[in-house]
Every structure is written in structure tokens, then in C-alpha cells.
Amino acid sequence: MPGPAPSKVFVITGPSGVGKGSLISLLRHRIPELEISTSATTRSPRPGEQEGVDYHFLEKQAFLDRVDAGDFLEHAAYSGNHYGTLRSEVDRRTGAGSPVVLEIEVQGARQIAESMPEAVQIFIAPPALESLKERLEGRGTDSPEAIARRLEVAEGELAARNEFHHQVVNSELERALDELETIVRSKLSESGQ
Ligand code: 5GP
């Protein structure tokens, strides 16, 4: 008899400021069994961010040592810092049978597409670049220089949208959330999760 289907991995990608984080936390209210992998980063914590909850905050050398040790499923330099998904974060959840969500930028999503082609890739797109700018400014967490850098990167990221299995345009939060939920539920029911 075949064993149980392996747990699903969902990669949610798209430009910074597109609302990936908000969509994922709302999605978890609707599908509580979804688990979120906590990424590692070398950027400094923002006010209110907690070690081990929002990120594993690592010094640059510690991050690079873990890259050398092969601890990351994917990692990328983004806007002057390093970000990466620790294998242990994903393995312990899939090992326990839970579906896992990775919220990552585009370079990392491409790496996962290569190494885990069975992962479900979902690209969240903004209705327009202008709305990203408003959101990044409204969030008030980044300097004008950091925002300008993120917007530059975002232009390149938007060009990548067609590379991924699914696209959800976040023009209206509720609608985007409904679409995301439909995709995730259909994949979970395919795998019997
Ligand atoms: P922020 O600094 O705003 O928290 O994150 C910046 C970007 O890095 C966002 O697009 C976020 O999705 C992405 N990111 C967060 N964690 C990871 C990760 O583990 N790997 C990769 N490749 N990107 C990540």
C-alpha cells in the first residue's frame, strides 16, 4: 500500500510590500492547520519583531556558516541583507504531516521551484507598482532610501510573475484572500490533507 502523501509545501512569493504577510496571516485564520516556516535573516529586527517568531535573526557570519553547512533549503541576498529558509523549519513540520507555507522573495522561490518542483508556487502581484510604493511608505518601517531600493527590486520581481504556477492580484484584500484560499484548499484536498 502506498504511504500517506507527503505534506504540501506552499511557496508564496511576490514583491516586498505586496501584502504577502497580511494575506498569509489571514489565510491561517481560515486554514489553521497551515504552518508558517520561520525564516532566518541578517537584517535587524523591526520594532515589535521577535526572535524565533518573526525571524531567526542571525549575524552575517553565522548566516554564512549555516549556508556552508547546507542548512538552508534556499537563501538569497535581498536589499542588502540575507534571507533564507532553514531545512529544519520545513522538515519538522512536513515530518509531522503539516502543510507548510514559505513566504519568500522571488530568487528563493526560483530555488525551491528547482529543488522541490512538487511545491505549490503562488505569486502575489500588486495591481500596480504605485500601490506598492504607497504601502511601503504607509507601513512607516523603512527609510526613503530603503523604499526606493525595494521598489527597484520590485520592478524586476514583477517581471517574473509568469514563472510561477498561480498568480493572485492583491487589489482587494478579501478577494485576493478568497482566491488564495481556493488554491490552497484545492491542493490540500488533492493530497488528502
Ligand atoms: P522583510 O525585510 O520585509 O521582512 O523581507 C524582505 C523580503 O524577503 C520579503 O519579500 C520577504 O518575503 C522575503 N523573505 C523573507 N524570508 C525569506 C526567506 O527565508 N527566503 C527568501 N528568499 N526570502 C525571504
XYZ file of N, CA and C and ligand atoms in Angstrom:
603
model
N 0.847 -1.198 0.000
C 0.000 0.000 0.000
C 0.881 1.247 0.000
N 0.540 2.250 -0.818
C 1.380 3.452 -0.784
C 1.247 4.153 0.565
N 2.308 4.786 1.003
C 2.262 5.526 2.269
C 1.429 6.785 2.092
N 1.269 7.559 3.171
C 0.498 8.785 3.051
C 1.197 9.767 2.110
N 0.408 10.595 1.407
C 1.009 11.589 0.514
C 1.866 12.535 1.351
N 3.009 12.954 0.817
C 3.839 13.867 1.598
C 3.118 15.198 1.817
N 3.469 15.874 2.906
C 2.822 17.148 3.205
C 3.116 18.158 2.125
N 2.149 18.982 1.886
C 2.306 20.013 0.857
C 3.162 21.162 1.363
N 3.958 21.696 0.441
C 4.699 22.928 0.714
C 4.167 23.999 -0.238
N 3.788 25.132 0.322
C 3.288 26.260 -0.477
C 4.303 27.386 -0.429
N 4.710 27.847 -1.593
C 5.639 28.968 -1.671
C 4.840 30.196 -2.063
N 4.828 31.177 -1.189
C 4.107 32.409 -1.511
C 5.149 33.504 -1.735
N 5.192 33.974 -2.964
C 6.234 34.934 -3.333
C 5.605 36.169 -3.959
N 6.467 37.127 -4.300
C 5.987 38.390 -4.859
C 6.792 39.517 -4.245
N 6.642 40.718 -4.780
C 7.475 41.824 -4.305
C 7.197 42.209 -2.852
N 8.212 42.783 -2.240
C 8.060 43.286 -0.874
C 7.007 44.384 -0.865
N 6.108 44.350 0.094
C 5.076 45.386 0.191
C 3.791 45.011 -0.519
N 3.759 43.825 -1.140
C 2.563 43.447 -1.892
C 1.455 42.937 -0.968
N 1.820 42.655 0.288
C 0.817 42.178 1.238
C 0.867 40.675 1.453
N 2.007 40.042 1.133
C 2.132 38.586 1.339
C 1.893 38.228 2.804
N 2.549 38.982 3.684
C 2.467 38.685 5.123
C 1.034 38.796 5.628
N 0.338 39.882 5.255
C -1.050 40.061 5.730
C -1.939 38.965 5.182
N -1.760 38.641 3.906
C -2.598 37.595 3.306
C -2.369 36.262 4.009
N -1.106 35.970 4.310
C -0.809 34.683 4.944
C -1.384 34.629 6.356
N -1.302 35.731 7.098
C -1.862 35.613 8.448
C -3.381 35.499 8.404
N -4.020 36.161 7.454
C -5.477 35.987 7.318
C -5.821 34.576 6.846
N -5.004 34.060 5.943
C -5.236 32.708 5.432
C -5.169 31.679 6.568
N -4.273 31.930 7.500
C -4.132 30.983 8.625
C -5.358 30.977 9.526
N -6.085 32.112 9.567
C -7.340 32.107 10.327
C -8.349 31.185 9.657
N -8.288 31.151 8.325
C -9.245 30.314 7.591
C -8.808 28.858 7.532
N -7.506 28.639 7.476
C -6.983 27.262 7.383
C -5.938 27.085 8.486
N -6.393 26.858 9.709
C -5.477 26.884 10.854
C -4.395 25.808 10.819
N -4.608 24.734 10.067
C -3.569 23.693 10.057
C -2.321 24.093 9.274
N -2.419 25.194 8.515
C -1.236 25.656 7.784
C -0.179 26.133 8.769
N 1.035 25.729 8.549
C 2.118 26.198 9.419
C 3.051 27.086 8.612
N 3.587 28.097 9.261
C 4.472 29.035 8.564
C 5.910 28.742 8.977
N 6.771 28.602 7.992
C 8.183 28.404 8.292
C 8.782 29.749 8.718
N 9.512 29.754 9.824
C 10.167 30.989 10.279
C 11.526 31.089 9.602
N 11.705 32.136 8.813
C 12.942 32.314 8.044
C 14.074 32.826 8.921
N 15.285 32.724 8.386
C 16.441 33.372 9.015
C 16.773 34.617 8.208
N 17.252 35.636 8.886
C 17.687 36.849 8.174
C 18.832 37.513 8.922
N 19.607 38.302 8.147
C 20.658 39.106 8.781
C 20.180 40.539 9.001
N 18.947 40.870 8.590
C 18.530 42.253 8.849
C 18.171 42.421 10.326
N 18.211 43.681 10.768
C 17.902 43.940 12.182
C 16.402 43.818 12.405
N 16.029 43.403 13.621
C 14.589 43.326 13.914
C 13.942 44.707 13.832
N 12.736 44.756 13.312
C 11.956 45.992 13.362
C 11.291 46.049 14.730
N 10.864 47.259 15.145
C 10.207 47.337 16.449
C 9.056 46.338 16.524
N 9.024 45.590 17.617
C 7.929 44.631 17.817
C 8.232 43.247 17.277
N 9.234 43.110 16.427
C 9.545 41.780 15.895
C 10.274 40.941 16.947
N 9.936 39.671 16.958
C 10.505 38.793 17.992
C 11.351 37.678 17.388
N 12.466 37.439 18.042
C 13.364 36.348 17.652
C 12.605 35.005 17.694
N 12.733 34.261 16.603
C 12.120 32.932 16.580
C 10.652 32.960 16.203
N 10.055 34.152 16.187
C 8.643 34.257 15.819
C 8.563 34.877 14.420
N 9.071 36.105 14.321
C 9.053 36.776 13.010
C 10.183 36.246 12.133
N 11.332 36.098 12.726
C 12.519 35.571 12.037
C 13.436 34.954 13.078
N 14.390 34.180 12.573
C 15.584 33.874 13.359
C 16.596 34.936 12.932
N 16.918 35.855 13.820
C 17.835 36.941 13.459
C 19.268 36.471 13.682
N 20.045 36.419 12.597
C 21.414 35.904 12.681
C 22.411 36.985 12.276
N 23.599 36.943 12.893
C 24.704 37.765 12.414
C 25.092 37.239 11.038
N 25.713 38.135 10.248
C 26.050 37.739 8.881
C 26.937 36.484 8.853
N 27.954 36.454 9.717
C 28.868 35.308 9.677
C 28.146 34.011 10.045
N 27.269 34.108 11.032
C 26.527 32.914 11.452
C 25.642 32.421 10.306
N 25.060 33.386 9.584
C 24.212 33.018 8.440
C 25.064 32.299 7.388
N 26.229 32.908 7.067
C 27.072 32.325 6.017
C 27.599 30.947 6.423
N 27.889 30.785 7.719
C 28.338 29.466 8.200
C 27.238 28.425 7.978
N 26.001 28.848 8.203
C 24.894 27.891 8.027
C 24.644 27.613 6.542
N 24.955 28.597 5.680
C 24.895 28.338 4.234
C 25.905 27.244 3.903
N 27.148 27.410 4.414
C 28.206 26.424 4.133
C 27.849 25.049 4.679
N 27.168 25.035 5.805
C 26.802 23.754 6.414
C 25.636 23.084 5.675
N 25.066 23.779 4.687
C 23.954 23.194 3.928
C 22.641 23.220 4.691
N 22.523 24.158 5.640
C 21.309 24.191 6.470
C 20.104 24.817 5.780
N 20.354 25.494 4.637
C 19.241 26.208 4.002
C 18.669 25.449 2.804
N 17.339 25.467 2.724
C 16.652 24.939 1.537
C 16.817 25.913 0.384
N 16.807 27.180 0.711
C 17.052 28.256 -0.251
C 17.534 29.440 0.547
N 18.276 30.314 -0.133
C 18.656 31.574 0.514
C 18.962 32.594 -0.557
N 18.839 33.865 -0.204
C 19.060 34.924 -1.192
C 19.517 36.188 -0.495
N 20.287 36.976 -1.248
C 20.624 38.322 -0.780
C 19.519 39.219 -1.312
N 18.979 40.014 -0.439
C 17.856 40.866 -0.844
C 18.003 42.213 -0.159
N 18.122 43.255 -0.970
C 18.128 44.614 -0.439
C 19.170 44.802 0.680
N 20.346 44.245 0.458
C 21.446 44.465 1.407
C 21.511 43.494 2.571
N 20.584 42.547 2.646
C 20.613 41.543 3.722
C 20.435 40.148 3.140
N 20.705 39.156 3.992
C 20.489 37.771 3.569
C 19.213 37.241 4.219
N 18.516 36.414 3.460
C 17.293 35.762 3.956
C 17.356 34.299 3.542
N 16.840 33.410 4.351
C 16.841 32.020 3.936
C 15.877 31.158 4.729
N 15.490 30.050 4.083
C 14.594 29.064 4.706
C 15.439 27.919 5.244
N 15.364 27.706 6.534
C 16.111 26.601 7.144
C 15.398 25.280 6.856
N 16.185 24.298 6.419
C 15.618 22.967 6.177
C 14.873 22.445 7.400
N 15.469 22.696 8.573
C 14.890 22.152 9.807
C 13.479 22.692 10.035
N 13.260 23.963 9.663
C 11.931 24.576 9.845
C 10.873 23.847 9.020
N 11.262 23.476 7.810
C 10.299 22.831 6.917
C 10.170 21.350 7.272
N 11.318 20.689 7.479
C 11.296 19.241 7.707
C 10.508 18.849 8.948
N 10.665 19.655 10.019
C 9.970 19.204 11.228
C 8.457 19.331 11.071
N 8.012 20.243 10.227
C 6.563 20.393 10.023
C 6.028 19.363 9.031
N 6.740 19.197 7.914
C 6.251 18.194 6.956
C 6.357 16.807 7.588
N 7.400 16.614 8.395
C 7.577 15.321 9.082
C 6.410 15.013 10.008
N 5.813 16.064 10.561
C 4.664 15.866 11.454
C 3.353 15.857 10.660
N 3.460 15.923 9.331
C 2.260 15.840 8.488
C 1.565 17.166 8.247
N 2.209 18.280 8.635
C 1.542 19.578 8.458
C 1.923 20.227 7.141
N 0.960 20.855 6.487
C 1.307 21.660 5.315
C 2.055 22.926 5.747
N 3.021 23.328 4.945
C 3.899 24.438 5.336
C 3.864 25.543 4.289
N 3.863 26.779 4.774
C 3.915 27.942 3.891
C 5.270 28.624 4.026
N 5.903 28.918 2.891
C 7.123 29.722 2.883
C 6.774 31.074 2.286
N 7.065 32.128 3.007
C 6.845 33.473 2.467
C 8.206 34.023 2.093
N 8.528 34.005 0.806
C 9.892 34.320 0.385
C 9.907 35.187 -0.873
N 11.063 35.837 -1.117
C 11.162 36.650 -2.332
C 11.457 35.750 -3.539
N 11.518 36.405 -4.700
C 11.497 35.657 -5.962
C 12.718 34.752 -6.194
N 13.920 35.220 -5.843
C 15.106 34.381 -6.088
C 15.013 33.073 -5.310
N 14.534 33.182 -4.076
C 14.375 31.992 -3.247
C 13.284 31.081 -3.808
N 12.207 31.697 -4.299
C 11.100 30.906 -4.851
C 11.577 30.117 -6.067
N 12.464 30.728 -6.852
C 13.021 30.003 -8.012
C 13.842 28.806 -7.558
N 14.599 28.986 -6.487
C 15.415 27.863 -5.998
C 14.527 26.706 -5.542
N 13.425 27.056 -4.863
C 12.512 25.996 -4.404
C 11.853 25.316 -5.610
N 11.545 26.106 -6.646
C 10.937 25.513 -7.851
C 11.878 24.465 -8.451
N 13.181 24.722 -8.368
C 14.176 23.762 -8.875
C 14.293 22.535 -7.985
N 14.421 22.807 -6.683
C 14.759 21.700 -5.779
C 13.528 20.928 -5.295
N 12.362 21.590 -5.296
C 11.122 20.923 -4.858
C 10.032 21.234 -5.870
N 10.108 20.642 -7.059
C 9.129 21.003 -8.087
C 7.691 20.695 -7.665
N 7.539 19.833 -6.665
C 6.185 19.486 -6.208
C 5.585 20.586 -5.314
N 6.386 21.537 -4.878
C 5.854 22.628 -4.042
C 4.922 23.492 -4.890
N 3.868 23.998 -4.271
C 2.901 24.826 -4.985
C 3.375 26.276 -4.929
N 3.553 26.876 -6.090
C 4.081 28.246 -6.125
C 2.954 29.239 -6.399
N 2.866 30.236 -5.564
C 1.824 31.263 -5.740
C 2.491 32.639 -5.712
N 2.287 33.384 -6.776
C 2.866 34.725 -6.875
C 1.793 35.744 -6.548
N 2.062 36.598 -5.581
C 1.111 37.674 -5.249
C 1.573 38.938 -5.976
N 0.697 39.467 -6.807
C 1.061 40.642 -7.607
C 0.281 41.862 -7.134
N 0.901 43.019 -7.177
C 0.150 44.247 -6.856
C -0.636 44.666 -8.096
N -1.703 45.418 -7.928
C -2.419 45.890 -9.102
C -1.525 46.822 -9.936
N -0.626 47.553 -9.271
C 0.291 48.451 -9.982
C 1.455 48.765 -9.069
N 2.561 49.169 -9.661
C 3.762 49.462 -8.872
C 3.497 50.596 -7.872
N 2.643 51.526 -8.282
C 2.332 52.685 -7.430
C 1.747 52.244 -6.082
N 0.934 51.174 -6.106
C 0.309 50.744 -4.857
C 1.348 50.162 -3.905
N 2.422 49.597 -4.451
C 3.493 49.084 -3.586
C 4.166 50.223 -2.850
N 4.394 51.302 -3.606
C 5.073 52.466 -3.037
C 4.240 53.000 -1.867
N 2.931 53.129 -2.108
C 2.047 53.641 -1.052
C 2.094 52.747 0.170
N 2.101 51.439 -0.066
C 2.066 50.505 1.056
C 3.372 50.547 1.848
N 4.484 50.581 1.119
C 5.779 50.623 1.808
C 5.908 51.919 2.605
N 5.430 53.025 2.023
C 5.510 54.303 2.740
C 4.560 54.310 3.931
N 3.372 53.768 3.722
C 2.363 53.751 4.780
C 2.777 52.895 5.965
N 3.555 51.845 5.691
C 3.993 50.939 6.744
C 4.931 51.665 7.705
N 5.647 52.659 7.159
C 6.494 53.504 8.010
C 7.668 52.798 8.644
N 8.051 51.628 8.122
C 9.134 50.879 8.774
C 10.453 51.020 8.031
N 10.431 51.550 6.815
C 11.656 51.617 6.024
C 11.985 53.064 5.686
N 13.273 53.356 5.571
C 13.713 54.709 5.213
C 13.370 54.952 3.743
N 13.321 56.234 3.326
C 13.043 56.515 1.902
C 14.038 55.804 0.988
N 15.310 55.700 1.414
C 16.314 55.026 0.570
C 15.972 53.537 0.460
N 15.598 52.950 1.598
C 15.273 51.517 1.591
C 14.039 51.270 0.721
N 13.085 52.187 0.789
C 11.868 52.030 -0.028
C 12.226 52.112 -1.509
N 13.069 53.082 -1.859
C 13.466 53.236 -3.267
C 14.154 51.973 -3.754
N 14.996 51.380 -2.888
C 15.721 50.165 -3.275
C 14.737 49.003 -3.470
N 13.792 48.902 -2.542
C 12.806 47.818 -2.638
C 11.946 47.963 -3.892
N 11.626 49.214 -4.258
C 10.794 49.409 -5.455
C 11.555 49.029 -6.720
N 12.858 49.306 -6.713
C 13.669 48.926 -7.869
C 13.670 47.411 -8.044
N 13.876 46.733 -6.906
C 13.869 45.270 -6.938
C 12.482 44.775 -7.376
N 11.436 45.455 -6.896
C 10.065 45.015 -7.181
C 9.779 45.009 -8.677
N 10.337 45.975 -9.389
C 10.100 46.002 -10.843
C 10.591 44.726 -11.497
N 11.779 44.299 -11.090
C 12.341 43.061 -11.626
C 11.509 41.862 -11.188
N 11.038 41.900 -9.935
C 10.264 40.775 -9.409
C 8.937 40.622 -10.157
N 8.332 41.760 -10.497
C 7.041 41.704 -11.197
C 7.179 41.041 -12.550
N 8.323 41.270 -13.167
C 8.556 40.680 -14.487
C 8.596 39.157 -14.399
N 8.800 38.629 -13.185
C 8.938 37.176 -13.005
C 7.608 36.480 -12.752
N 6.538 37.232 -12.698
C 5.275 36.634 -12.220
C 4.838 35.403 -13.007
N 5.100 35.410 -14.317
C 4.627 34.282 -15.140
C 5.397 32.992 -14.929
N 6.486 33.068 -14.187
C 7.276 31.857 -13.941
C 6.571 30.912 -12.965
N 5.593 31.412 -12.235
C 5.043 30.617 -11.131
C 3.678 30.009 -11.476
N 3.332 28.923 -10.759
C 2.106 28.183 -11.080
C 0.845 29.045 -11.025
N 0.730 29.832 -9.964
C -0.512 30.587 -9.742
C -0.175 32.051 -9.499
N -1.097 32.916 -9.890
C -0.928 34.334 -9.591
C -2.192 34.850 -8.939
N -2.014 35.652 -7.911
C -3.160 36.285 -7.267
C -2.873 37.784 -7.237
N -3.773 38.571 -7.801
C -3.569 40.023 -7.790
C -4.219 40.578 -6.529
N -3.412 41.268 -5.739
C -3.933 41.790 -4.473
C -4.428 43.219 -4.656
N -5.572 43.346 -5.357
C -6.116 44.700 -5.467
C -7.137 44.903 -4.361
N -7.860 43.859 -4.045
C -8.833 43.936 -2.955
C -8.544 42.770 -2.027
N -8.251 43.088 -0.774
C -7.746 42.071 0.144
C -8.648 40.836 0.245
N -9.955 41.077 0.451
C -10.876 39.943 0.637
C -10.899 39.031 -0.588
N -10.870 39.665 -1.759
C -10.927 38.869 -2.973
C -9.644 38.072 -3.166
N -8.533 38.731 -2.891
C -7.245 38.044 -3.028
C -7.184 36.873 -2.040
N -7.699 37.116 -0.838
C -7.695 36.073 0.187
C -8.564 34.886 -0.245
N -9.736 35.184 -0.809
C -10.609 34.110 -1.313
C -9.890 33.278 -2.373
N -9.206 33.969 -3.280
C -8.505 33.244 -4.357
C -7.402 32.365 -3.796
N -6.664 32.944 -2.870
C -5.562 32.202 -2.254
C -6.103 30.976 -1.525
N -7.182 31.174 -0.795
C -7.784 30.070 -0.047
C -8.241 28.954 -0.997
N -8.846 29.343 -2.112
C -9.317 28.343 -3.080
C -8.147 27.499 -3.595
N -7.049 28.163 -3.933
C -5.888 27.437 -4.450
C -5.359 26.466 -3.379
N -5.191 26.995 -2.178
C -4.586 26.167 -1.123
C -5.503 24.993 -0.777
N -6.791 25.263 -0.612
C -7.714 24.170 -0.271
C -7.744 23.103 -1.357
N -7.702 23.532 -2.616
C -7.787 22.516 -3.669
C -6.530 21.648 -3.652
N -5.374 22.235 -3.378
C -4.141 21.434 -3.318
C -4.142 20.526 -2.099
N -4.683 21.022 -0.991
C -4.721 20.191 0.218
C -5.655 19.009 0.015
N -6.769 19.233 -0.678
C -7.701 18.116 -0.829
C -7.148 17.098 -1.837
N -6.379 17.582 -2.824
C -5.711 16.637 -3.763
C -4.823 15.661 -3.005
N -4.136 16.206 -1.992
C -3.174 15.355 -1.294
C -3.793 14.714 -0.058
N -5.111 14.910 0.096
C -5.812 14.276 1.206
C -5.470 14.900 2.560
N -4.976 16.155 2.547
C -4.621 16.802 3.825
C -5.714 17.723 4.312
P 11.338 41.939 5.112
O 12.698 42.547 5.320
O 10.332 42.967 4.617
O 10.861 41.154 6.289
O 11.507 40.864 3.921
C 12.059 41.258 2.701
C 11.752 40.195 1.647
O 12.408 38.973 1.988
C 10.270 39.870 1.533
O 9.936 39.807 0.141
C 10.148 38.533 2.203
O 9.098 37.751 1.649
C 11.494 37.921 1.837
N 11.865 36.799 2.708
C 11.512 36.563 3.991
N 12.018 35.398 4.418
C 12.697 34.870 3.357
C 13.418 33.642 3.160
O 13.539 32.792 4.026
N 13.972 33.449 1.939
C 13.861 34.351 0.934
N 14.429 34.041 -0.225
N 13.175 35.493 1.077
C 12.609 35.755 2.271
